[in-house]
Structure formats: structure tokens, C-alpha cells
Amino acid sequence: MSVDETAEKIKSMEIRGAGRIARAAAESLRDHALATNAPTCPAFKQKMEQAADLLTATRPTAVSLPNAVHIVMAGLGPAKTVEEARFGVVQSADHFIQSSQQAVEKIAQFGARHIRDGDTILTHCNSEAALGCIIEAHRTGKEISVFATEVRPRNQGLITIRTLNDAGIKTSFIVDSAVRSFIHDVDLIIVGADAVTVNGAVVNKIGTSQVAHTAAEARVNMIVAAETYKFAPRTIMGELIEIEERPGSEVLSDEIARTLPNVTVRNPAFDVTPAEFVDLIVTEAGAIPPQMAYVIIRDYLGWGIEEFNPSPVSGPGTRC
Ligand code: RUB
């Protein structure tokens, strides 16, 4: 798929979910590297950087996207020829895609161990990492059931209930505002993440923080399933995660909105759950308390820190 097509599909949410977005961007950069010709290595690098910028600008919140782009672009490395640069990008993209899929599988195994036989789990939105844990628990013979929220306004809950249904897992489908009514029937919350900041705050689909507050009040544990590339390196230097605000027409049709000139629709796509509401973040490197987010950033994504003091001759993706 071309970079333009991939960018459009991410923007329109045909491709959605932080992990899938990251892999789609990596695939697109790999295909672009294979299809791009340039007379010199710097010219090739410039074309790759244009593609990388286009993809990164599609959705602002999921940190998996710039992280994936950064990892793939690091494949340019110290290449001296176009062929070397192309090979480097293809190799790093393939490696990222493969390790991302393996990460989701590992998280499923680790996360499933936190689910007990007989548990009822509540999930919000549609996260392949969170669903992986639930499906793995079911696959290993635990008798579980799930509450899945609707997820207004884009109804990602419909994708979730289809997946759970196909896996043969008993599921109750509820509107977002019913979480508090059912919280005492729930043993564990499992959600995914679009970003994890250095202080362990979790950015995920709008409504996640309400679920977390409700869970805390009812003493129900909350687990976040998140690959290490969902952690945000630049938050170490104080950069904030931008919360995407999508068009109001996703919430209220333009036809009705036109009749209400004093009403403005606000449609933030994500919210922030503070670390104290999260019991554990399950990553492919193991489960950590959210307060250990810094360690994941330092050990797995340390390049984010370097970038703020870039050396003129080194650093991933800076040479060609
Ligand atoms: C998706 C969402 C998901 C995370 C994690 O939002 O909030 O919970 O992206 O998903 P949107 P995954 O539908 O707006 O992209 O575990 O699949 O990466």
C-alpha cells in the first residue's frame, strides 16, 4: 500500500488501534523504500523522511506511531549507497513488524496469568493486546466472562464483541455509562494503551479514566496491556501527549448541529488515567507497576532522550 493510502486509512480510522497503526506505518515505509528510486543516498533519505513525516502526522496520540517510524527509519543507519539504505529500512521494518506481533503474543501469555478461573473481566474499546490476554485465559481452560463497553462515538466495542463471540467467550455488551452499575459484578479490568508516559499515566480511549475511577472506588484491579513501543520517550523531557480531538460530526450529525447554533460538540478521542489507578502494566518484557515506566523508556527506547541533544554525526537515522 502506498504511503498516501496508508496515511488516509489511519486518519479515517480504517486502520486503527495503536499496535495496528504502528505495524501499518512500518509496512508502508518498507514498501516505500522498495518502490523509491533516488540518484543519491541523501536524496533517498529525504524521500523516506517525507514519507515518515506524512505517516507520523496522521494521528497525534498513539505514541506507537512515531516510535515505529523512528525504529524503522533508524535502519537508514550509516548507509553509503541507496541500496544499503533501502536494505536497512526493509530490514528494520520487517524486524519491527515481527517483534510487534511477538510482543502481543507474549503480553497475552503474561496477562492471562493474572486472570483467575471464574473471573469476569471488563474491557473498554478494542485493544488487541487486552483481548489477547482474555482470549489466552479462555484458551487455557479458564471459565471467564466479559463485560464490553459500546465505546461512543465510534463503537469500537462492536469489534470487541465480535472477536469475543468468535472466541466463544460469554460477553455482556453495555453502554459506556453502565460501567458503574455493573462494577460489582467485575473482578478485573483489562484495557490497552495508546501511550504510557514517564510517570506511568496511561493514555487510552476516551472513557478509560472513568472506568479506572469507578474500578478504584469499587476496589477492582485494573491492568493495562501495552507493548514497550507504547511508552513515550519524550515525556522524560517534559513533552506532553497530545490528545486528538476528532470532528463533532462523529457525535452529532451536522444536520442536527446546524439547528443548535449555541451548541459546540467536543469530541476528544482519548483521556489520561493517572498511575495510581493502574495496578499493573503488562508488557512483553514482563509486568511492571506503572511507576516503573521510566525503566522501560530508558532500557527499550533510550534514543528518545538522545534526540534532545543530537550529535551532528551520530544517532539513529541521522546519517546516510
Ligand atoms: C484505540 C484504543 C486502544 C489502544 C490499544 O483507539 O484506544 O485501546 O489503541 O489498542 P482508536 P491495541 O480506535 O481511536 O484507534 O492494543 O490494539 O494497540
Coordinates of C-alpha atoms and ligand atoms in Angstrom, one line a residue:
M1 CA 0.0 0.0 0.0
S2 CA 1.3 3.5 -0.8
V3 CA 2.2 5.9 1.9
D4 CA -0.6 8.2 0.9
E5 CA -3.2 5.4 1.1
T6 CA -1.9 4.2 4.4
A7 CA -1.9 7.7 5.8
E8 CA -5.5 8.2 4.6
K9 CA -6.6 4.8 6.2
I10 CA -5.0 5.7 9.5
K11 CA -6.7 9.2 9.5
S12 CA -10.1 7.8 8.7
M13 CA -9.6 5.0 11.2
E14 CA -10.0 2.3 8.7
I15 CA -6.7 1.2 10.2
R16 CA -7.0 1.8 14.0
G17 CA -5.7 0.7 17.3
A18 CA -2.2 1.7 18.4
G19 CA -0.4 -1.6 17.6
R20 CA -2.1 -2.0 14.1
I21 CA -1.3 1.7 13.3
A22 CA 2.4 1.1 14.2
R23 CA 2.7 -2.0 12.0
A24 CA 0.8 -0.4 9.1
A25 CA 3.2 2.5 9.2
A26 CA 6.2 0.2 9.3
E27 CA 4.8 -1.8 6.3
S28 CA 4.2 1.3 4.4
L29 CA 7.7 2.7 4.9
R30 CA 9.1 -0.7 3.9
D31 CA 7.0 -0.7 0.7
H32 CA 8.0 2.9 0.1
A33 CA 11.7 2.1 0.4
L34 CA 11.3 -0.8 -2.1
A35 CA 9.4 1.4 -4.6
T36 CA 11.5 4.6 -4.3
N37 CA 14.4 5.5 -6.6
A38 CA 16.8 8.3 -6.0
P39 CA 20.1 9.3 -7.6
T40 CA 21.9 9.7 -4.3
C41 CA 21.7 8.3 -0.8
P42 CA 20.8 11.8 0.7
A43 CA 18.0 12.1 -1.9
F44 CA 16.7 8.7 -1.0
K45 CA 16.8 9.6 2.7
Q46 CA 14.9 12.8 2.0
K47 CA 12.1 10.9 0.3
M48 CA 12.0 8.5 3.2
E49 CA 11.8 11.3 5.7
Q50 CA 8.9 12.9 3.8
A51 CA 7.0 9.7 3.9
A52 CA 7.8 9.3 7.6
D53 CA 6.6 12.8 8.4
L54 CA 3.3 12.2 6.5
L55 CA 2.6 9.0 8.4
T56 CA 3.5 10.5 11.8
A57 CA 1.1 13.4 11.3
T58 CA -1.9 11.2 10.7
R59 CA -3.0 10.7 14.4
P60 CA -1.3 12.6 17.2
T61 CA -1.9 10.5 20.3
A62 CA -0.8 6.9 19.7
V63 CA 2.9 7.0 20.5
S64 CA 3.4 3.6 18.9
L65 CA 3.2 5.5 15.6
P66 CA 6.2 7.9 15.9
N67 CA 8.1 5.1 17.8
A68 CA 7.6 2.7 15.0
V69 CA 8.5 5.3 12.4
H70 CA 11.7 6.1 14.4
I71 CA 12.7 2.5 14.7
V72 CA 12.2 1.8 11.0
M73 CA 14.0 5.0 10.0
A74 CA 16.9 4.1 12.2
G75 CA 17.5 1.3 9.6
L76 CA 19.0 4.0 7.3
G77 CA 21.9 4.0 9.7
P78 CA 25.3 4.8 8.3
A79 CA 24.4 3.6 4.7
K80 CA 26.7 4.9 2.0
T81 CA 24.6 3.8 -1.0
V82 CA 20.9 3.9 -1.9
E83 CA 20.8 0.1 -1.9
E84 CA 22.3 -0.1 1.6
A85 CA 19.8 2.5 2.8
R86 CA 16.9 0.6 1.2
F87 CA 18.1 -2.7 2.7
G88 CA 18.4 -1.1 6.1
V89 CA 14.9 0.2 6.1
V90 CA 13.4 -3.0 4.8
Q91 CA 15.3 -5.0 7.5
S92 CA 14.3 -2.7 10.4
A93 CA 10.6 -2.6 9.2
D94 CA 10.4 -6.4 9.0
H95 CA 12.0 -6.7 12.3
F96 CA 9.7 -4.2 13.9
I97 CA 6.6 -5.9 12.5
Q98 CA 7.7 -9.3 13.6
S99 CA 8.7 -8.2 17.1
S100 CA 5.4 -6.3 17.5
Q101 CA 3.4 -9.4 16.7
Q102 CA 5.6 -11.4 19.1
A103 CA 5.1 -8.7 21.8
V104 CA 1.3 -9.0 21.5
E105 CA 1.6 -12.8 21.9
K106 CA 3.9 -12.6 24.9
I107 CA 1.6 -10.0 26.6
A108 CA -1.3 -12.4 26.1
Q109 CA 0.5 -15.1 27.9
F110 CA 1.7 -12.9 30.8
G111 CA -1.7 -11.1 31.1
A112 CA -3.7 -14.3 31.0
R113 CA -1.8 -15.4 34.2
H114 CA -3.5 -12.5 36.1
I115 CA -6.9 -13.8 35.1
R116 CA -8.4 -16.4 37.5
D117 CA -10.8 -19.2 36.7
G118 CA -14.3 -17.8 37.1
D119 CA -13.3 -14.2 36.7
T120 CA -15.5 -11.6 35.0
I121 CA -13.4 -9.1 33.1
L122 CA -14.4 -5.6 31.9
T123 CA -12.7 -4.2 28.8
H124 CA -13.2 -0.8 27.2
C125 CA -12.6 0.0 23.5
N126 CA -10.9 -2.5 21.2
S127 CA -7.3 -3.4 22.1
E128 CA -5.7 -6.4 20.5
A129 CA -3.2 -6.6 23.5
A130 CA -6.0 -6.6 26.1
L131 CA -8.2 -9.0 24.1
G132 CA -5.1 -11.3 23.6
C133 CA -4.9 -11.7 27.4
I134 CA -8.6 -12.5 27.7
I135 CA -8.6 -15.0 24.8
E136 CA -5.5 -16.7 26.1
A137 CA -7.1 -17.2 29.5
H138 CA -10.1 -18.7 27.8
R139 CA -7.9 -20.9 25.6
T140 CA -6.0 -22.3 28.6
G141 CA -9.3 -23.5 30.1
K142 CA -10.3 -20.7 32.5
E143 CA -14.0 -20.2 32.7
I144 CA -14.4 -16.4 32.2
S145 CA -16.9 -13.9 31.1
V146 CA -16.6 -10.4 29.8
F147 CA -18.3 -7.0 30.0
A148 CA -17.5 -5.0 26.9
T149 CA -18.5 -1.3 26.5
E150 CA -20.0 0.2 23.5
V151 CA -17.4 3.0 23.1
R152 CA -19.1 6.0 21.8
P153 CA -18.9 7.6 19.3
R154 CA -17.0 5.2 17.0
N155 CA -18.4 2.0 18.5
Q156 CA -15.1 0.0 18.7
G157 CA -17.0 -2.2 21.2
L158 CA -18.7 -3.8 18.2
I159 CA -15.3 -5.1 17.0
T160 CA -14.6 -6.3 20.5
I161 CA -17.8 -8.3 21.0
R162 CA -17.4 -9.9 17.5
T163 CA -13.9 -11.1 18.5
L164 CA -15.1 -12.3 21.9
N165 CA -18.1 -14.0 20.4
D166 CA -15.9 -15.8 17.7
A167 CA -13.6 -17.0 20.5
G168 CA -16.6 -18.5 22.3
I169 CA -16.4 -16.2 25.3
K170 CA -19.6 -15.2 27.1
T171 CA -19.9 -11.5 26.9
S172 CA -22.3 -8.8 28.1
F173 CA -22.4 -5.7 25.9
I174 CA -23.1 -2.4 27.8
V175 CA -23.3 1.3 27.1
D176 CA -20.4 3.3 28.4
S177 CA -22.4 4.9 31.1
A178 CA -23.4 1.5 32.6
V179 CA -19.9 0.6 33.9
R180 CA -20.7 1.8 37.5
S181 CA -23.9 -0.2 37.5
F182 CA -22.1 -3.4 36.8
I183 CA -18.7 -2.8 38.5
H184 CA -19.6 -5.1 41.5
D185 CA -20.0 -8.0 39.0
V186 CA -16.5 -7.4 37.7
D187 CA -13.3 -9.0 39.1
L188 CA -10.7 -7.3 36.8
I189 CA -10.4 -4.5 34.2
I190 CA -8.1 -5.0 31.3
V191 CA -7.5 -2.3 28.7
G192 CA -4.9 -1.4 26.2
A193 CA -2.9 1.9 25.8
D194 CA -2.1 4.4 23.1
A195 CA 0.6 5.9 25.2
V196 CA 2.3 5.5 28.6
T197 CA 4.1 8.5 30.0
V198 CA 7.2 8.6 32.2
N199 CA 5.1 9.0 35.3
G200 CA 3.1 5.9 34.5
A201 CA 0.0 7.6 33.3
V202 CA -1.9 5.7 30.7
V203 CA -3.5 7.4 27.7
N204 CA -6.2 5.3 26.1
K205 CA -9.7 5.6 24.6
I206 CA -11.9 8.3 26.0
G207 CA -13.8 6.9 29.0
T208 CA -10.9 4.7 30.2
S209 CA -10.2 7.1 33.1
Q210 CA -13.9 7.0 34.2
V211 CA -13.7 3.2 34.2
A212 CA -10.5 3.4 36.2
H213 CA -12.0 5.8 38.8
T214 CA -15.1 3.5 39.1
A215 CA -12.8 0.5 39.5
A216 CA -10.7 2.1 42.2
E217 CA -13.8 3.1 44.1
A218 CA -15.1 -0.5 44.0
R219 CA -11.6 -1.9 44.7
V220 CA -11.4 -3.7 41.4
N221 CA -7.9 -4.1 39.9
M222 CA -7.0 -2.6 36.6
I223 CA -4.4 -4.0 34.3
V224 CA -3.1 -2.3 31.1
A225 CA -1.7 -4.4 28.3
A226 CA 0.9 -2.3 26.4
E227 CA 3.9 -3.2 24.2
T228 CA 7.1 -1.3 25.1
Y229 CA 6.7 0.8 22.0
K230 CA 3.6 2.4 23.5
F231 CA 5.8 4.1 26.1
A232 CA 6.6 7.8 25.3
P233 CA 10.3 8.6 25.5
R234 CA 9.9 12.4 25.0
T235 CA 7.7 12.7 28.2
I236 CA 11.1 12.4 30.0
M237 CA 11.9 15.8 28.7
G238 CA 8.5 17.2 29.6
E239 CA 6.8 16.7 26.3
L240 CA 3.1 16.2 26.7
I241 CA 0.9 13.7 24.9
E242 CA -1.4 15.4 22.5
I243 CA -5.0 14.3 22.9
E244 CA -6.6 14.0 19.5
E245 CA -9.9 15.9 19.2
R246 CA -12.0 14.5 16.3
P247 CA -14.8 16.1 14.4
G248 CA -18.0 16.8 16.3
S249 CA -19.9 15.2 13.4
E250 CA -18.8 11.8 14.9
V251 CA -21.0 12.6 17.9
L252 CA -23.9 14.7 16.4
S253 CA -24.9 14.8 12.8
D254 CA -24.2 18.1 11.0
E255 CA -27.9 18.2 10.2
I256 CA -28.9 18.4 13.9
A257 CA -25.9 20.5 14.8
R258 CA -27.0 23.2 12.3
T259 CA -30.2 23.6 14.3
L260 CA -28.3 24.2 17.6
P261 CA -26.2 27.3 16.9
N262 CA -25.3 27.7 20.7
V263 CA -24.1 24.1 21.0
T264 CA -20.5 23.1 20.3
V265 CA -19.7 19.4 20.3
R266 CA -16.4 18.4 21.9
N267 CA -15.0 15.0 20.8
P268 CA -11.7 14.1 22.5
A269 CA -10.7 10.6 21.3
F270 CA -8.5 9.7 24.4
D271 CA -8.1 10.5 28.0
V272 CA -5.4 10.1 30.7
T273 CA -5.6 7.7 33.6
P274 CA -3.1 8.6 36.4
A275 CA -0.7 5.9 37.5
E276 CA -2.3 5.5 40.9
F277 CA -5.4 3.9 39.2
V278 CA -3.4 1.3 37.4
D279 CA -2.3 -1.8 39.2
L280 CA 0.0 -3.3 36.6
I281 CA 1.2 -2.7 33.1
V282 CA 1.8 -5.9 31.2
T283 CA 4.5 -5.5 28.6
E284 CA 6.3 -8.1 26.5
A285 CA 9.3 -7.5 28.9
G286 CA 7.1 -8.5 31.8
A287 CA 4.6 -6.9 34.1
I288 CA 5.6 -3.7 35.8
P289 CA 4.0 -1.3 38.2
P290 CA 3.2 1.9 36.3
Q291 CA 5.7 3.8 38.4
M292 CA 8.5 1.8 36.6
A293 CA 7.6 3.4 33.2
Y294 CA 10.9 5.3 33.2
V295 CA 12.9 2.0 33.2
I296 CA 11.1 0.8 30.1
I297 CA 11.7 4.1 28.4
R298 CA 15.4 4.0 29.4
D299 CA 16.0 0.4 28.5
Y300 CA 13.9 0.0 25.4
L301 CA 13.6 3.4 23.9
G302 CA 16.6 5.3 25.2
W303 CA 17.1 7.0 21.9
G304 CA 14.2 9.4 22.7
I305 CA 16.4 11.1 25.3
E306 CA 19.5 11.4 23.0
E307 CA 17.4 13.2 20.4
F308 CA 17.2 16.3 22.5
N309 CA 20.9 16.7 22.4
P310 CA 21.6 15.3 18.9
S311 CA 25.2 14.8 18.0
P312 CA 25.9 16.1 14.5
V313 CA 27.4 12.8 13.2
S314 CA 25.6 10.1 15.1
G315 CA 22.2 9.0 16.2
P316 CA 19.7 6.7 14.5
G317 CA 18.6 7.8 11.1
T318 CA 20.8 10.9 11.0
R319 CA 23.4 9.6 8.6
C320 CA 23.3 8.4 5.0
Ligands
RUB1 C1 -7.9 2.5 20.1 C2 -7.6 2.4 21.6 C3 -7.0 1.1 22.0 C4 -5.4 1.3 22.0 C5 -4.7 0.0 22.2 O1 -8.4 3.8 19.8 O2 -7.8 3.3 22.4 O3 -7.4 0.8 23.3 O4 -5.0 1.8 20.8 O5 -5.0 -0.9 21.2 P1 -8.8 4.1 18.2 P2 -4.0 -2.1 20.7 O6 -9.9 3.2 17.9 O7 -9.2 5.5 18.2 O8 -7.6 3.9 17.4 O9 -3.8 -2.9 21.9 O10 -4.8 -2.8 19.7 O11 -2.8 -1.4 20.2

